[in-house]
Coordinates of C-alpha atoms and ligand atoms in Angstrom, one line a residue:
X1195 CA 71.0 -134.9 -139.9
X1196 CA 68.1 -133.4 -138.2
X1197 CA 65.1 -133.3 -140.4
X1198 CA 64.1 -129.5 -141.0
X1199 CA 60.9 -128.7 -142.9
X1200 CA 59.2 -125.0 -143.7
X1201 CA 55.8 -123.9 -144.4
X1202 CA 56.6 -120.6 -146.5
X1203 CA 52.8 -119.2 -147.1
X1204 CA 52.6 -115.4 -149.0
X1205 CA 50.2 -113.4 -146.8
X1206 CA 48.6 -112.0 -149.8
X1207 CA 44.9 -113.5 -148.6
X1208 CA 43.6 -115.6 -146.1
X1209 CA 44.8 -119.1 -144.8
X1210 CA 42.9 -121.0 -147.1
X1211 CA 42.5 -125.2 -146.5
X1212 CA 44.9 -126.2 -148.9
X1213 CA 47.7 -124.3 -147.4
X1214 CA 46.3 -125.5 -144.1
X1215 CA 47.0 -128.7 -145.2
X1216 CA 50.2 -127.9 -146.4
X1217 CA 51.5 -126.7 -143.2
X1218 CA 49.8 -129.6 -141.4
X1219 CA 52.0 -132.2 -143.7
X1220 CA 55.2 -130.1 -143.0
X1221 CA 54.3 -129.9 -139.1
X1222 CA 53.7 -133.9 -139.1
X1223 CA 56.7 -135.1 -140.9
X1224 CA 58.6 -132.7 -138.4
X1225 CA 57.4 -134.3 -135.7
X1226 CA 57.4 -137.7 -136.7
X1227 CA 60.9 -137.1 -137.4
X1228 CA 62.1 -135.6 -135.0
X1229 CA 62.8 -132.4 -136.3
X1230 CA 62.2 -129.0 -136.6
X1231 CA 58.8 -127.1 -138.0
X1232 CA 59.7 -123.3 -139.2
X1233 CA 57.1 -120.8 -140.8
X1234 CA 58.8 -118.3 -143.3
X1235 CA 56.9 -115.6 -144.6
X1236 CA 57.1 -115.0 -148.1
X1237 CA 55.7 -111.2 -148.0
X1238 CA 58.4 -110.6 -151.5
X1239 CA 55.2 -109.2 -153.2
X1240 CA 54.7 -106.1 -151.3
X1241 CA 51.5 -104.7 -153.1
X1242 CA 49.7 -107.8 -152.0
X1243 CA 51.2 -108.9 -148.8
X1244 CA 49.5 -107.3 -145.7
X1245 CA 50.1 -107.9 -142.0
X1246 CA 46.4 -108.1 -141.5
X1247 CA 46.6 -111.7 -143.8
X1248 CA 50.4 -112.7 -141.9
X1249 CA 48.2 -112.5 -138.5
X1250 CA 45.4 -114.6 -140.2
X1251 CA 47.8 -117.3 -141.0
X1252 CA 49.3 -117.3 -137.7
X1253 CA 45.9 -117.3 -135.3
X1254 CA 44.7 -120.5 -137.8
X1255 CA 47.7 -122.3 -137.4
X1256 CA 47.7 -121.7 -133.5
X1257 CA 43.9 -122.5 -133.5
X1258 CA 44.8 -125.9 -135.7
X1259 CA 47.6 -126.5 -133.1
X1260 CA 50.4 -126.3 -135.3
X1261 CA 53.2 -124.9 -132.9
X1262 CA 56.0 -124.0 -134.9
X1263 CA 59.9 -124.1 -133.6
X1264 CA 61.1 -121.3 -135.7
X1265 CA 59.2 -118.2 -137.0
X1266 CA 58.6 -114.9 -136.2
X1267 CA 56.5 -115.1 -133.0
X1268 CA 52.7 -115.6 -133.1
X1269 CA 52.6 -112.7 -135.6
X1270 CA 53.9 -110.3 -133.6
X1271 CA 57.2 -108.6 -133.5
X1272 CA 60.4 -111.2 -132.1
X1273 CA 61.1 -114.2 -133.4
X1274 CA 62.3 -117.7 -132.5
X1275 CA 65.2 -119.3 -134.2
X1276 CA 68.7 -118.8 -135.8
X1277 CA 68.2 -118.6 -138.8
X1278 CA 66.1 -115.5 -138.9
X1279 CA 64.6 -112.9 -140.1
X1280 CA 61.9 -115.2 -140.9
X1281 CA 60.3 -113.2 -142.9
X1282 CA 61.2 -112.2 -146.4
X1283 CA 60.7 -108.4 -146.8
X1284 CA 63.6 -108.3 -143.9
X1285 CA 65.8 -110.7 -145.8
X1286 CA 66.7 -108.2 -148.6
X1287 CA 70.1 -107.4 -148.2
X1288 CA 70.9 -111.0 -148.1
X1289 CA 69.2 -111.8 -151.0
X1290 CA 71.0 -108.5 -152.1
X1291 CA 74.5 -110.0 -152.1
X1292 CA 73.6 -113.6 -154.0
X1293 CA 71.9 -111.6 -156.9
X1294 CA 75.5 -109.7 -157.3
X1295 CA 76.9 -112.6 -156.7
X1296 CA 75.1 -113.9 -160.0
X1297 CA 75.7 -111.2 -161.8
X1298 CA 79.4 -111.2 -161.4
X1299 CA 80.1 -114.7 -162.0
X1300 CA 78.0 -114.2 -165.4
X1301 CA 75.2 -116.6 -164.0
X1302 CA 72.7 -114.1 -164.2
X1303 CA 72.0 -110.6 -166.2
X1304 CA 70.1 -107.2 -166.6
X1305 CA 67.8 -107.5 -169.0
X1306 CA 66.1 -104.5 -170.6
X1307 CA 63.4 -106.1 -172.8
X1308 CA 59.8 -104.3 -172.2
X1309 CA 56.5 -105.8 -171.6
X1310 CA 55.3 -104.8 -175.1
X1311 CA 58.5 -106.5 -176.8
X1312 CA 58.2 -109.6 -174.7
X1313 CA 54.5 -109.9 -175.3
X1314 CA 55.0 -109.8 -179.0
X1315 CA 57.3 -112.3 -179.0
X1316 CA 55.3 -114.7 -176.7
X1317 CA 52.5 -114.2 -179.2
X1318 CA 54.7 -114.5 -182.3
X1319 CA 56.3 -117.8 -180.6
X1320 CA 52.7 -119.0 -179.6
X1321 CA 51.7 -118.7 -184.0
X1322 CA 54.8 -121.1 -184.4
X1323 CA 53.5 -123.6 -181.9
X1324 CA 55.8 -123.2 -179.1
X1325 CA 55.8 -122.4 -175.4
X1326 CA 56.1 -118.5 -174.7
X1327 CA 59.9 -118.0 -173.5
X1328 CA 62.3 -115.5 -173.3
X1329 CA 65.2 -115.9 -176.1
X1330 CA 67.9 -114.5 -174.2
X1331 CA 68.4 -111.1 -176.4
X1332 CA 69.9 -109.2 -173.6
X1333 CA 72.6 -111.8 -172.8
X1334 CA 74.1 -111.1 -175.5
X1335 CA 74.3 -107.0 -174.7
X1336 CA 78.2 -105.8 -174.3
X1337 CA 79.5 -104.5 -171.2
X1338 CA 79.3 -101.0 -172.3
X1339 CA 75.5 -101.5 -173.9
X1340 CA 74.5 -102.7 -170.2
X1341 CA 76.4 -99.8 -168.4
X1342 CA 74.7 -97.3 -170.6
X1343 CA 71.3 -98.5 -170.0
X1344 CA 71.9 -98.9 -166.7
X1345 CA 72.9 -95.1 -166.3
X1346 CA 70.1 -94.2 -168.0
X1347 CA 68.1 -95.5 -165.8
X1348 CA 66.1 -97.9 -168.2
X1349 CA 63.9 -100.0 -166.6
X1350 CA 65.3 -103.6 -166.4
X1351 CA 65.0 -106.8 -164.6
X1352 CA 67.8 -109.9 -163.3
X1353 CA 67.1 -112.9 -165.5
X1354 CA 69.0 -116.6 -164.7
X1355 CA 70.7 -118.2 -167.2
X1356 CA 68.7 -121.2 -167.5
X1357 CA 71.1 -123.7 -169.0
X1358 CA 69.2 -126.1 -171.9
X1359 CA 69.3 -129.7 -169.7
X1360 CA 67.5 -132.3 -168.6
X1361 CA 67.1 -132.0 -164.9
X1362 CA 66.0 -135.4 -163.1
X1363 CA 64.8 -135.2 -159.4
X1364 CA 63.5 -137.8 -157.1
X1365 CA 59.9 -137.0 -155.5
X1366 CA 59.2 -138.5 -152.6
X1367 CA 55.5 -139.3 -153.5
X1368 CA 55.8 -139.2 -157.4
X1369 CA 59.2 -140.7 -157.8
X1370 CA 61.9 -139.9 -160.6
X1371 CA 60.5 -136.8 -162.4
X1372 CA 62.7 -135.4 -165.4
X1373 CA 62.3 -131.9 -166.8
X1374 CA 63.7 -130.5 -170.1
X1375 CA 64.9 -127.1 -169.3
X1376 CA 65.7 -125.9 -173.0
X1377 CA 61.8 -125.6 -173.4
X1378 CA 62.0 -122.3 -170.9
X1379 CA 64.0 -119.1 -171.5
X1380 CA 66.2 -117.5 -169.0
X1381 CA 63.9 -116.5 -165.8
X1382 CA 63.5 -113.3 -164.0
X1383 CA 65.0 -113.3 -160.3
X1384 CA 64.1 -110.1 -159.2
X1385 CA 62.5 -106.8 -160.2
X1386 CA 65.8 -105.1 -159.0
X1387 CA 68.3 -105.7 -156.8
X1388 CA 65.9 -104.7 -154.0
X1389 CA 63.2 -106.2 -155.4
X1390 CA 64.1 -110.5 -155.7
X1391 CA 61.4 -113.1 -156.7
X1392 CA 59.8 -115.9 -155.3
X1393 CA 61.8 -118.6 -157.4
X1394 CA 65.2 -116.8 -156.2
X1395 CA 64.7 -115.9 -152.3
X1396 CA 63.3 -119.5 -151.5
X1397 CA 66.2 -121.1 -152.7
X1398 CA 68.2 -118.7 -150.9
X1399 CA 66.4 -119.4 -147.5
X1400 CA 65.8 -123.1 -147.9
X1401 CA 69.7 -123.2 -147.8
X1402 CA 70.8 -120.7 -145.6
X1403 CA 67.7 -122.1 -143.1
X1404 CA 69.2 -125.4 -143.5
X1405 CA 66.0 -126.6 -145.0
X1406 CA 66.0 -130.8 -145.5
X1407 CA 62.7 -131.6 -147.0
X1408 CA 60.5 -129.1 -149.3
X1409 CA 57.5 -130.4 -148.8
X1410 CA 54.5 -128.4 -151.0
X1411 CA 51.5 -128.3 -153.2
X1412 CA 51.8 -130.0 -156.9
X1413 CA 51.5 -126.7 -158.3
X1414 CA 55.0 -125.9 -157.2
X1415 CA 56.5 -129.3 -159.5
X1416 CA 57.4 -127.1 -162.4
X1417 CA 59.4 -124.3 -160.1
X1418 CA 61.6 -127.3 -158.7
X1419 CA 64.0 -127.5 -161.5
X1420 CA 64.3 -124.0 -161.7
X1421 CA 65.3 -123.9 -158.1
X1422 CA 67.7 -126.6 -158.3
X1423 CA 69.5 -125.0 -161.1
X1424 CA 69.6 -121.7 -158.9
X1425 CA 71.0 -123.5 -155.8
X1426 CA 73.9 -125.4 -158.0
X1427 CA 74.8 -121.6 -159.4
X1428 CA 74.7 -120.4 -156.3
X1429 CA 77.3 -123.2 -155.5
X1430 CA 74.5 -124.9 -152.8
X1431 CA 75.4 -128.2 -152.1
X1432 CA 71.7 -130.1 -153.3
X1433 CA 70.5 -132.1 -150.5
X1434 CA 67.3 -130.8 -150.4
X1435 CA 64.4 -133.6 -150.8
X1436 CA 61.1 -132.6 -152.2
X1437 CA 57.5 -133.9 -151.9
X1438 CA 55.2 -132.5 -153.9
X1439 CA 51.5 -133.1 -152.3
X1440 CA 48.4 -133.7 -154.3
X1441 CA 46.2 -131.2 -155.6
X1442 CA 42.9 -129.8 -153.1
X1443 CA 40.2 -130.6 -155.8
X1444 CA 36.5 -129.5 -155.5
X1445 CA 33.7 -131.9 -155.9
X1446 CA 33.6 -131.0 -159.7
X1447 CA 37.2 -132.6 -159.6
X1448 CA 39.0 -129.1 -160.6
X1449 CA 41.1 -127.8 -158.3
X1450 CA 39.8 -126.3 -155.2
X1451 CA 40.1 -122.3 -155.4
X1452 CA 37.7 -119.2 -154.4
X1453 CA 35.5 -120.1 -157.6
X1454 CA 34.0 -122.7 -155.4
X1455 CA 33.3 -120.4 -152.2
X1456 CA 35.0 -119.4 -149.2
X1457 CA 37.8 -121.8 -148.5
X1458 CA 39.5 -120.0 -145.7
X1459 CA 40.1 -121.5 -142.5
X1460 CA 38.6 -118.8 -140.7
X1461 CA 35.1 -119.5 -142.6
X1462 CA 35.3 -123.1 -140.9
X1463 CA 36.4 -121.7 -137.6
X1464 CA 33.7 -119.5 -137.6
X1465 CA 30.9 -122.2 -138.7
X1466 CA 31.8 -124.4 -135.5
X1467 CA 34.3 -127.0 -136.8
X1468 CA 36.6 -128.0 -134.1
X1469 CA 40.1 -127.8 -134.9
X1470 CA 40.6 -131.5 -133.9
X1471 CA 38.0 -132.0 -136.6
X1472 CA 39.7 -129.7 -139.2
X1473 CA 43.0 -131.2 -138.5
X1474 CA 41.7 -134.8 -139.0
X1475 CA 39.8 -134.1 -142.2
X1476 CA 42.6 -132.1 -143.6
X1477 CA 45.4 -134.9 -143.5
X1478 CA 42.9 -137.1 -145.0
X1479 CA 43.3 -134.7 -148.4
X1480 CA 46.1 -137.0 -149.8
X1481 CA 47.1 -139.2 -146.5
X1482 CA 45.9 -142.7 -145.6
X1483 CA 46.8 -144.7 -142.8
X1484 CA 46.7 -147.8 -145.2
X1485 CA 43.7 -149.7 -143.4
X1486 CA 39.9 -148.5 -142.7
X1487 CA 40.6 -146.0 -140.0
X1488 CA 39.0 -142.5 -139.9
X1489 CA 39.8 -140.7 -136.9
X1490 CA 42.8 -139.4 -135.9
X1491 CA 44.3 -137.4 -133.4
X1492 CA 47.0 -134.4 -134.0
X1493 CA 48.8 -136.7 -131.6
X1494 CA 48.8 -139.7 -133.1
X1495 CA 49.7 -138.2 -136.5
X1496 CA 52.6 -137.2 -135.2
X1497 CA 53.5 -140.8 -134.8
X1498 CA 51.9 -142.4 -137.7
X1499 CA 52.1 -139.8 -140.6
X1500 CA 54.8 -140.8 -143.4
X1501 CA 54.8 -139.2 -146.7
X1502 CA 55.2 -142.7 -148.3
X1503 CA 51.4 -142.8 -147.4
X1504 CA 50.5 -139.8 -149.3
X1505 CA 49.0 -140.2 -152.5
X1506 CA 49.4 -138.3 -156.2
X1507 CA 46.1 -138.2 -157.0
X1508 CA 44.0 -135.4 -156.4
X1509 CA 42.4 -135.0 -152.9
X1510 CA 38.5 -134.3 -153.3
X1511 CA 37.6 -131.8 -150.9
X1512 CA 34.3 -133.4 -149.4
X1513 CA 32.1 -131.5 -146.7
X1514 CA 30.2 -134.0 -146.0
X1515 CA 32.9 -135.9 -144.5
X1516 CA 33.8 -133.1 -142.9
X1517 CA 30.5 -132.9 -141.1
X1518 CA 30.7 -136.1 -140.5
X1519 CA 34.3 -136.3 -138.6
X1520 CA 33.1 -133.0 -136.8
X1521 CA 29.9 -134.3 -135.5
X1522 CA 31.9 -137.2 -134.0
X1523 CA 34.4 -135.1 -132.5
X1524 CA 31.5 -133.2 -131.2
X1525 CA 29.6 -136.5 -129.6
X1526 CA 32.9 -136.9 -127.7
X1527 CA 32.6 -133.8 -125.9
X1528 CA 31.7 -133.4 -122.2
X1529 CA 28.5 -131.7 -122.2
X1530 CA 29.8 -128.5 -120.1
X1531 CA 32.8 -128.4 -122.5
X1532 CA 30.4 -128.4 -125.6
X1533 CA 28.3 -125.8 -124.0
X1534 CA 31.0 -123.2 -123.4
X1535 CA 31.8 -123.9 -127.2
X1536 CA 28.4 -123.0 -128.1
X1537 CA 28.6 -119.8 -126.3
X1538 CA 29.9 -117.8 -128.6
X1539 CA 27.5 -119.1 -131.6
X1540 CA 24.5 -118.1 -128.8
X1541 CA 25.8 -114.8 -128.5
X1542 CA 26.3 -113.8 -131.8
X1543 CA 22.8 -115.2 -132.7
X1544 CA 21.5 -112.7 -130.0
X1545 CA 20.3 -115.2 -127.7
X1546 CA 22.7 -114.9 -124.8
X1547 CA 24.7 -112.3 -123.1
X1548 CA 27.8 -113.2 -120.7
X1549 CA 27.5 -111.1 -117.5
X1550 CA 30.5 -109.5 -115.9
X1551 CA 34.0 -109.4 -117.4
X1552 CA 36.6 -113.1 -117.8
X1553 CA 37.8 -113.2 -114.3
X1554 CA 34.2 -113.0 -112.8
X1555 CA 33.1 -115.6 -115.0
X1556 CA 35.9 -117.7 -114.5
X1557 CA 35.0 -117.6 -111.1
X1558 CA 31.0 -117.8 -111.9
X1559 CA 32.1 -121.3 -113.5
X1560 CA 34.0 -122.2 -110.8
X1561 CA 31.5 -121.9 -108.0
X1562 CA 28.9 -123.9 -110.7
X1563 CA 25.6 -122.8 -109.1
X1564 CA 25.9 -119.3 -110.2
X1565 CA 24.4 -117.5 -113.2
X1566 CA 27.3 -116.4 -115.5
X1567 CA 24.5 -115.8 -118.5
X1568 CA 22.0 -114.0 -119.2
X1569 CA 19.2 -115.3 -121.8
X1570 CA 18.7 -111.8 -123.7
X1571 CA 15.4 -111.9 -124.6
X1572 CA 13.6 -112.5 -121.1
X1573 CA 16.4 -110.9 -119.1
X1574 CA 16.8 -114.5 -117.1
X1575 CA 20.1 -115.4 -115.5
X1576 CA 21.1 -118.6 -116.3
X1577 CA 24.2 -121.2 -115.7
X1578 CA 26.4 -123.5 -117.5
X1579 CA 24.3 -126.4 -116.2
X1580 CA 21.3 -125.4 -118.2
X1581 CA 23.3 -124.7 -121.7
X1582 CA 24.8 -128.2 -120.8
X1583 CA 21.3 -129.5 -120.7
X1584 CA 20.2 -127.7 -123.8
X1585 CA 23.6 -128.5 -125.8
X1586 CA 23.5 -132.5 -124.7
X1587 CA 19.7 -132.8 -126.6
X1588 CA 21.6 -131.6 -129.8
X1589 CA 24.7 -133.5 -129.4
X1590 CA 24.0 -136.8 -131.5
X1591 CA 22.8 -134.6 -134.7
X1592 CA 24.7 -131.7 -134.5
X1593 CA 27.4 -131.2 -137.0
X1594 CA 28.6 -127.8 -136.6
X1595 CA 28.2 -125.4 -133.5
X1596 CA 26.5 -122.8 -136.0
X1597 CA 23.7 -124.7 -136.3
X1598 CA 23.3 -124.9 -132.9
X1599 CA 21.3 -121.6 -132.0
X1600 CA 18.8 -122.1 -134.4
X1601 CA 17.9 -125.9 -133.7
X1602 CA 17.5 -124.4 -129.9
X1603 CA 16.3 -121.0 -129.8
X1604 CA 13.1 -121.7 -128.5
X1605 CA 15.5 -122.4 -125.2
X1606 CA 16.2 -118.7 -125.3
X1607 CA 13.2 -116.9 -126.1
X1608 CA 10.0 -115.7 -124.3
X1609 CA 7.0 -116.1 -126.7
X1610 CA 7.1 -118.3 -129.5
X1611 CA 6.0 -117.4 -132.8
X1612 CA 4.6 -119.9 -134.9
X1613 CA 1.4 -120.8 -137.2
X1614 CA -1.2 -122.4 -135.0
X1615 CA -1.8 -125.3 -137.8
X1616 CA 2.0 -126.1 -136.8
X1617 CA 0.2 -127.8 -134.2
X1618 CA -2.4 -129.8 -135.5
X1619 CA -1.2 -133.8 -135.8
X1620 CA -2.6 -135.4 -139.4
X1621 CA -6.3 -134.3 -139.7
X1622 CA -7.7 -133.9 -135.9
X1623 CA -10.0 -131.5 -135.4
X1624 CA -9.4 -128.3 -133.7
X1625 CA -11.2 -129.9 -130.7
X1626 CA -9.2 -132.5 -130.5
X1627 CA -6.3 -130.5 -130.7
X1628 CA -7.4 -128.7 -127.9
X1629 CA -8.1 -131.7 -125.8
X1630 CA -5.1 -133.0 -126.6
X1631 CA -3.1 -129.8 -125.1
X1632 CA -5.6 -129.9 -122.0
X1633 CA -4.9 -133.5 -121.4
X1634 CA -0.9 -132.5 -121.0
X1635 CA -1.3 -129.5 -119.3
X1636 CA -3.1 -131.6 -116.6
X1637 CA -1.2 -134.4 -116.7
X1638 CA 1.7 -132.3 -116.1
X1639 CA 0.8 -130.1 -114.1
X1640 CA 0.5 -132.8 -111.4
X1641 CA 4.1 -134.1 -111.9
X1642 CA 6.1 -132.4 -108.8
X1643 CA 9.2 -130.3 -109.5
X1644 CA 11.1 -133.2 -107.8
X1645 CA 9.9 -135.9 -110.5
X1646 CA 10.5 -133.3 -113.3
X1647 CA 12.7 -135.2 -115.3
X1648 CA 12.7 -136.9 -118.5
X1649 CA 12.4 -140.4 -117.7
X1650 CA 9.1 -139.3 -115.2
X1651 CA 7.6 -137.3 -117.9
X1652 CA 7.7 -139.9 -120.6
X1653 CA 6.4 -142.4 -118.5
X1654 CA 3.3 -140.2 -117.8
X1655 CA 2.9 -139.0 -121.2
X1656 CA 3.5 -142.1 -123.1
X1657 CA 0.9 -143.9 -120.6
X1658 CA -1.7 -141.5 -121.9
X1659 CA -0.1 -140.9 -125.5
X1660 CA -0.6 -145.0 -126.0
X1661 CA -4.1 -145.1 -125.0
X1662 CA -4.7 -143.3 -127.3
X1663 CA -5.2 -144.3 -131.0
X1664 CA -2.4 -142.2 -132.8
X1665 CA 0.3 -141.3 -129.9
X1666 CA 1.0 -138.2 -131.8
X1667 CA -2.5 -136.9 -131.3
X1668 CA -0.5 -136.3 -127.9
X1669 CA 2.8 -135.3 -128.1
X1670 CA 2.8 -133.7 -131.7
X1671 CA 0.8 -131.1 -130.7
X1672 CA 2.7 -130.8 -127.4
X1673 CA 6.5 -130.5 -128.9
X1674 CA 5.4 -127.9 -131.3
X1675 CA 3.8 -125.9 -128.2
X1676 CA 7.2 -126.4 -126.6
X1677 CA 9.4 -125.5 -129.5
X1678 CA 7.6 -124.1 -132.4
X1679 CA 9.3 -125.8 -134.6
X1680 CA 8.5 -128.5 -136.9
X1681 CA 11.3 -130.4 -135.9
X1682 CA 13.1 -130.7 -133.0
X1683 CA 14.4 -132.6 -130.1
X1684 CA 11.3 -134.7 -128.5
X1685 CA 8.8 -133.6 -126.0
X1686 CA 10.0 -135.4 -123.0
X1687 CA 13.7 -134.3 -123.4
X1688 CA 12.7 -130.7 -124.2
X1689 CA 10.2 -130.2 -121.2
X1690 CA 12.4 -131.8 -118.5
X1691 CA 15.0 -128.9 -119.5
X1692 CA 12.4 -125.9 -120.1
X1693 CA 11.3 -127.2 -116.3
X1694 CA 7.6 -126.8 -115.3
X1695 CA 6.7 -123.1 -114.9
X1696 CA 7.8 -122.6 -118.5
X1697 CA 6.3 -125.8 -120.1
X1698 CA 2.9 -125.3 -118.8
X1699 CA 3.2 -121.7 -119.5
X1700 CA 3.6 -122.8 -123.0
X1701 CA 1.1 -125.2 -123.7
X1702 CA -0.8 -122.8 -122.3
X1703 CA 0.1 -120.3 -124.7
X1704 CA -0.6 -122.7 -127.6
X1705 CA -4.3 -123.2 -126.4
X1706 CA -4.7 -119.8 -126.5
X1707 CA -3.9 -119.7 -130.1
X1708 CA -6.9 -121.8 -130.6
X1709 CA -9.1 -120.4 -128.7
Ligands
LIG2470 N1 55.5 -118.9 -150.9 C1 54.7 -119.9 -151.8 C2 53.3 -120.3 -152.2 O1 52.9 -119.7 -150.9 C3 55.5 -121.4 -151.1 C4 56.3 -122.3 -152.4 C5 57.0 -123.2 -151.5 O2 56.5 -123.7 -150.7 O3 58.1 -123.1 -151.8 O4 52.9 -121.0 -152.6

């Protein structure tokens, strides 16, 4: 039988990282087994579901490269797959048929108990040390009573009779799990015939959509026995296999939630984490390869992933690890590719503008030499080459792209603002400082444009610096003059990328601050 997995999010909020991991595990397991990955939108909660959140889901799945075989198409109209519609809100009639079947077969019944009454009951049970559950009161209503109530339009819900028994299933990650359903009362499966609820719709859909493996968060374990009893009641063969994946925990080892800050996938995308890094990070939240390796591509994971290697214990969401993984992928990039990735962040920071429309831009990039970008503050046109040189300076230390504008902003400014004290190396006097900058200026002005590169600059400046009793005396003021920063890339690299004219101009500006 062909493996069919499903990712069944509710579009009631952004796709958070925990859910993205559930999607990933379903995707990987399907791919590994040569199966089918289905995306089903569980939007039965009409008030809380929205198209905007649905769009957020789809665009993030696409960004991560988790292509689905069946489901709504990219969120727009239309869908792929023969078991649709893949949005629960479009399947009301299907559910209605099954609800009516259960009611007719007396496996479910109308319940007219009101919230206040139920609340009082629950409190009473709690005071006796019992777990709150429904007593089954409306099960005993006569046919006449029930019909009268319905005719009078009394608010009612549909309850499913949860036969008290022990249910055991074999979880692919946790092994055998047994539940005693006598502890929970009959469950509500629909608010009315048009408004079925999660435990019910999920059972109907997993059956109709021929799902073979339910891979979902551990928080759904307690739903499984209910869903299994519903399958039985509906006459669906019980061939579903379950795998409950471990909770994602915050560093404080409690379940990761909004309380710990924004955990949406969009946030990580916006901060400049690469999709391949996010995938790599997410898979390690619960899965391990059984050896020391930490770096995995999506492609590789499709071959290596297995549920046997998913552990039971909670998986801690460690941002430092994500930074480390992201840094690794950033370093793998060719510097032009990295520059292209950094451009949106420079634009966002108000440092760069793109000229022309997309078509022109592609043309500019193809002919390489042109200047498809403008430095906003100076109006200067620049090419990708220049940006590539700038990002290359930070490639080794960058953890995420959003850090880049702040690190490199001095390349995109006309005048640098910094306190003149920053220029001072240790306790050198103002005169020594001035003469250090003058020395740099002198040496640099002799370098011909054609030889203006890191190597030459390093040779010349280092030679001079080593001749002084402390090389910082020459190199620190120069670096600050060029960058305006306490910490930055080194003076040779920066000068090489800035070019002769700007370098000399900045040294002059620094000197002017002292005079
Ligand atoms: N809609 C459910 C959720 O978002 C899916 C649960 C399941 O996979 O069965 O939590």
